[in-house]
Amino acid sequence: MHELSIATAIVEQAGEIARADGADGVSSVTVRVGELAGVVPDALHFAFEVARDGTALASARLVVEQVPAHAWCGECAEEFALGMPPFFWCPSCDRPSQELRSGRELEITGVET
């Protein structure tokens, strides 16, 4: 389960951010997870609970914002949802897309102390 290594990294980075701000603890961490990032949100929540034990985030809450996958069609200048499994063909002009606009995100967007 690679979500445990991701959760451990989140705990470490959020702890560093809190220390840099002079805070002793963290109440919540918000992360954006793209639909194509290969991360299962429920598994990440579980792993976060394990990784936070004994740290400044021991009672912190994890907020996961899911980002849908979208691609851009250069032929007809239209953005479209890829869905799951992802389908990279433009629904308007029936041509393949070469540009992924969103869906691979995996980033901390907020740390509340």
XYZ file of N, CA and C in Angstrom:
339
model
N 0.854 -1.173 0.000
C 0.000 0.000 0.000
C 0.901 1.237 0.000
N 1.052 1.878 -1.137
C 1.912 3.054 -1.234
C 1.291 4.278 -0.575
N 0.021 4.209 -0.229
C -0.612 5.322 0.472
C 0.056 5.593 1.818
N 0.646 4.556 2.445
C 1.324 4.761 3.724
C 2.555 5.638 3.547
N 3.323 5.424 2.491
C 4.489 6.284 2.272
C 4.058 7.704 1.921
N 2.958 7.850 1.207
C 2.430 9.178 0.884
C 1.948 9.864 2.162
N 1.227 9.140 3.004
C 0.725 9.700 4.259
C 1.881 10.100 5.172
N 2.931 9.293 5.209
C 4.106 9.613 6.022
C 4.758 10.905 5.534
N 4.847 11.062 4.223
C 5.418 12.291 3.655
C 4.538 13.494 3.976
N 3.233 13.323 3.928
C 2.305 14.413 4.270
C 2.499 14.828 5.722
N 2.591 13.854 6.610
C 2.779 14.139 8.036
C 4.101 14.878 8.254
N 5.161 14.426 7.613
C 6.469 15.073 7.768
C 6.450 16.509 7.248
N 5.896 16.709 6.059
C 5.870 18.055 5.477
C 4.963 18.995 6.271
N 3.810 18.517 6.683
C 2.902 19.354 7.468
C 3.534 19.701 8.813
N 4.260 18.760 9.410
C 4.959 19.028 10.665
C 6.031 20.095 10.487
N 6.760 20.031 9.380
C 7.778 21.049 9.079
C 7.143 22.423 8.895
N 6.021 22.468 8.206
C 5.314 23.739 7.999
C 4.867 24.316 9.339
N 4.321 23.465 10.209
C 3.860 23.922 11.524
C 5.031 24.445 12.351
N 6.149 23.723 12.352
C 7.323 24.167 13.113
C 7.850 25.496 12.582
N 7.856 25.653 11.264
C 8.323 26.908 10.664
C 7.428 28.081 11.060
N 6.149 27.798 11.314
C 5.207 28.835 11.741
C 5.196 29.006 13.262
N 6.007 28.207 13.958
C 6.075 28.304 15.414
C 4.942 27.610 16.132
N 4.248 26.722 15.470
C 3.112 26.010 16.080
C 3.567 24.667 16.650
N 2.892 24.244 17.718
C 3.205 22.963 18.347
C 2.451 21.795 17.737
N 1.314 22.086 17.136
C 0.499 21.011 16.586
C -0.250 21.444 15.341
N -0.877 20.472 14.719
C -1.644 20.700 13.493
C -3.041 20.156 13.715
N -4.060 20.947 13.333
C -5.438 20.480 13.508
C -5.981 19.823 12.241
N -5.518 20.283 11.065
C -5.965 19.636 9.826
C -4.972 19.891 8.699
N -4.977 18.965 7.762
C -4.156 19.060 6.560
C -5.076 18.820 5.367
N -4.999 19.705 4.386
C -5.807 19.562 3.179
C -4.884 19.186 2.025
N -5.262 18.156 1.294
C -4.493 17.723 0.127
C -5.411 17.616 -1.077
N -4.855 17.905 -2.248
C -5.576 17.712 -3.520
C -5.023 16.440 -4.150
N -5.940 15.546 -4.530
C -5.554 14.272 -5.128
C -6.273 14.121 -6.461
N -5.496 14.043 -7.523
C -6.061 13.891 -8.851
C -6.599 12.489 -9.093
N -7.596 12.426 -9.927
C -8.257 11.158 -10.271
C -7.282 10.140 -10.861
N -6.237 10.615 -11.528
C -5.258 9.731 -12.156
C -3.970 9.586 -11.352
N -3.945 10.077 -10.115
C -2.729 10.050 -9.297
C -2.409 8.653 -8.765
N -3.345 7.744 -8.867
C -3.104 6.392 -8.374
C -3.194 6.279 -6.862
N -3.952 7.186 -6.242
C -4.117 7.190 -4.792
C -5.587 6.943 -4.473
N -5.826 5.987 -3.593
C -7.191 5.674 -3.151
C -7.477 6.516 -1.905
N -8.409 7.468 -1.991
C -8.654 8.363 -0.845
C -8.942 7.642 0.472
N -9.738 6.583 0.470
C -10.029 5.864 1.717
C -8.763 5.241 2.299
N -7.916 4.700 1.439
C -6.654 4.115 1.900
C -5.725 5.201 2.431
N -5.752 6.376 1.815
C -4.926 7.488 2.287
C -5.392 7.955 3.663
N -6.711 8.027 3.874
C -7.234 8.407 5.193
C -6.770 7.419 6.259
N -6.878 6.136 5.966
C -6.454 5.100 6.916
C -4.961 5.208 7.200
N -4.170 5.349 6.145
C -2.715 5.442 6.299
C -2.325 6.700 7.076
N -3.044 7.787 6.872
C -2.770 9.026 7.588
C -2.972 8.832 9.088
N -4.034 8.117 9.464
C -4.285 7.859 10.886
C -3.139 7.077 11.514
N -2.555 6.163 10.761
C -1.422 5.378 11.252
C -0.171 6.250 11.320
N 0.101 7.018 10.269
C 1.331 7.812 10.171
C 1.375 8.978 11.164
N 0.241 9.493 11.566
C 0.214 10.676 12.434
C 0.462 10.358 13.902
N 0.311 9.084 14.310
C 0.491 8.706 15.716
C 1.878 9.103 16.221
N 1.903 9.727 17.403
C 3.155 10.105 18.036
C 3.821 11.327 17.427
N 3.085 12.074 16.586
C 3.646 13.272 15.960
C 2.842 14.504 16.372
N 3.258 15.650 15.869
C 2.514 16.894 16.128
C 1.147 16.874 15.455
N 0.907 15.890 14.612
C -0.371 15.761 13.914
C -1.256 14.664 14.515
N -0.949 14.244 15.741
C -1.628 13.104 16.363
C -3.149 13.208 16.348
N -3.673 14.417 16.430
C -5.133 14.568 16.413
C -5.610 15.313 15.166
N -4.741 15.441 14.184
C -5.082 16.184 12.963
C -6.063 15.416 12.092
N -6.835 16.195 11.347
C -7.805 15.647 10.401
C -7.241 15.815 8.997
N -7.439 14.822 8.160
C -7.014 14.890 6.760
C -8.228 15.205 5.897
N -8.120 16.265 5.103
C -9.176 16.653 4.171
C -8.650 16.388 2.768
N -9.336 15.530 2.029
C -8.917 15.177 0.672
C -9.865 15.821 -0.327
N -9.306 16.682 -1.164
C -10.073 17.283 -2.256
C -9.745 16.503 -3.527
N -10.737 15.855 -4.090
C -10.518 15.061 -5.293
C -10.618 15.948 -6.533
N -9.651 15.787 -7.437
C -9.591 16.582 -8.657
C -9.897 15.670 -9.845
N -10.975 15.947 -10.586
C -11.296 15.118 -11.743
C -10.278 15.315 -12.868
N -10.125 14.278 -13.668
C -9.194 14.324 -14.801
C -9.862 14.987 -16.003
N -9.165 15.984 -16.571
C -9.642 16.688 -17.761
C -8.512 16.776 -18.779
N -8.877 16.681 -20.037
C -7.922 16.828 -21.131
C -8.368 17.972 -22.032
N -7.460 18.431 -22.880
C -7.717 19.532 -23.802
C -7.564 19.023 -25.227
N -8.539 19.334 -26.060
C -8.477 18.972 -27.477
C -8.021 20.205 -28.253
N -6.852 20.131 -28.845
C -6.332 21.243 -29.637
C -7.056 21.408 -30.958
N -7.657 20.347 -31.450
C -8.362 20.405 -32.737
C -9.624 21.260 -32.665
N -10.411 21.074 -31.601
C -11.667 21.819 -31.514
C -11.690 22.783 -30.327
N -10.548 22.930 -29.641
C -10.404 23.861 -28.515
C -11.448 23.621 -27.429
N -11.540 22.379 -26.994
C -12.517 22.027 -25.968
C -11.850 21.213 -24.876
N -12.204 21.509 -23.616
C -11.750 20.709 -22.492
C -12.840 19.688 -22.179
N -12.416 18.463 -21.847
C -13.404 17.428 -21.561
C -12.924 16.506 -20.448
N -13.895 15.919 -19.729
C -13.604 14.971 -18.654
C -13.178 13.643 -19.252
N -12.189 13.007 -18.608
C -11.686 11.732 -19.113
C -12.476 10.542 -18.607
N -12.967 10.623 -17.380
C -13.683 9.499 -16.794
C -12.741 8.405 -16.332
N -13.314 7.335 -15.819
C -12.524 6.192 -15.360
C -13.136 4.921 -15.913
N -12.381 4.091 -16.607
C -10.986 4.333 -16.957
C -10.875 5.523 -17.912
N -9.714 6.193 -17.905
C -9.582 7.405 -18.732
C -9.682 7.105 -20.227
N -10.398 7.976 -20.906
C -10.585 7.853 -22.357
C -10.168 9.177 -22.973
N -9.050 9.180 -23.695
C -8.430 10.405 -24.190
C -8.938 10.869 -25.548
N -10.087 10.391 -25.988
C -10.654 10.824 -27.270
C -11.662 11.927 -27.031
N -11.544 12.993 -27.795
C -12.446 14.129 -27.661
C -13.867 13.716 -28.048
N -14.842 13.993 -27.186
C -16.220 13.626 -27.512
C -16.828 14.503 -28.610
N -16.218 15.652 -28.896
C -16.773 16.549 -29.917
C -16.275 16.229 -31.320
N -14.961 16.010 -31.464
C -14.418 15.805 -32.816
C -13.871 14.395 -33.031
N -13.947 13.539 -32.003
C -13.518 12.142 -32.088
C -12.043 11.997 -32.481
N -11.188 12.842 -31.900
C -9.739 12.755 -32.121
C -9.049 12.614 -30.770
N -7.879 12.001 -30.764
C -7.178 11.822 -29.482
C -6.611 13.143 -28.962
N -6.607 13.278 -27.660
C -6.035 14.451 -27.009
C -4.586 14.178 -26.659
N -3.761 15.208 -26.729
C -2.356 15.106 -26.362
C -2.042 15.854 -25.071
N -3.046 16.546 -24.511
C -2.778 17.423 -23.373
C -3.688 17.125 -22.191
N -3.073 16.683 -21.103
C -3.799 16.455 -19.860
C -3.803 17.759 -19.072
N -4.969 18.245 -18.715
C -5.084 19.518 -17.990
C -5.120 19.334 -16.471
N -5.731 18.278 -15.999
C -5.808 18.027 -14.553
C -6.046 16.548 -14.311
N -5.768 16.143 -13.073
C -6.032 14.765 -12.695
C -4.849 14.022 -12.123
N -3.650 14.608 -12.189
C -2.467 13.938 -11.643
C -1.954 14.623 -10.369
N -2.710 15.573 -9.840
C -2.286 16.324 -8.677
C -2.110 15.436 -7.436
N -1.135 15.775 -6.642
C -0.940 15.192 -5.327
C -0.135 16.226 -4.541
N -0.872 17.120 -3.844
C -0.207 18.254 -3.219
C -0.924 18.674 -1.939
N -0.127 19.170 -1.008
C -0.688 19.756 0.211
C -1.090 21.182 -0.130
N -2.339 21.525 0.144
C -2.806 22.878 -0.155
C -3.105 23.684 1.110
N -3.118 23.040 2.264
C -3.375 23.781 3.481
C -2.988 23.008 4.729
N -2.439 23.731 5.697
C -2.105 23.167 7.001
C -2.640 24.130 8.050
N -3.584 23.659 8.868
C -4.159 24.493 9.922
C -3.572 24.089 11.254
N -3.122 25.091 11.990
C -2.507 24.815 13.292
C -3.463 25.150 14.424
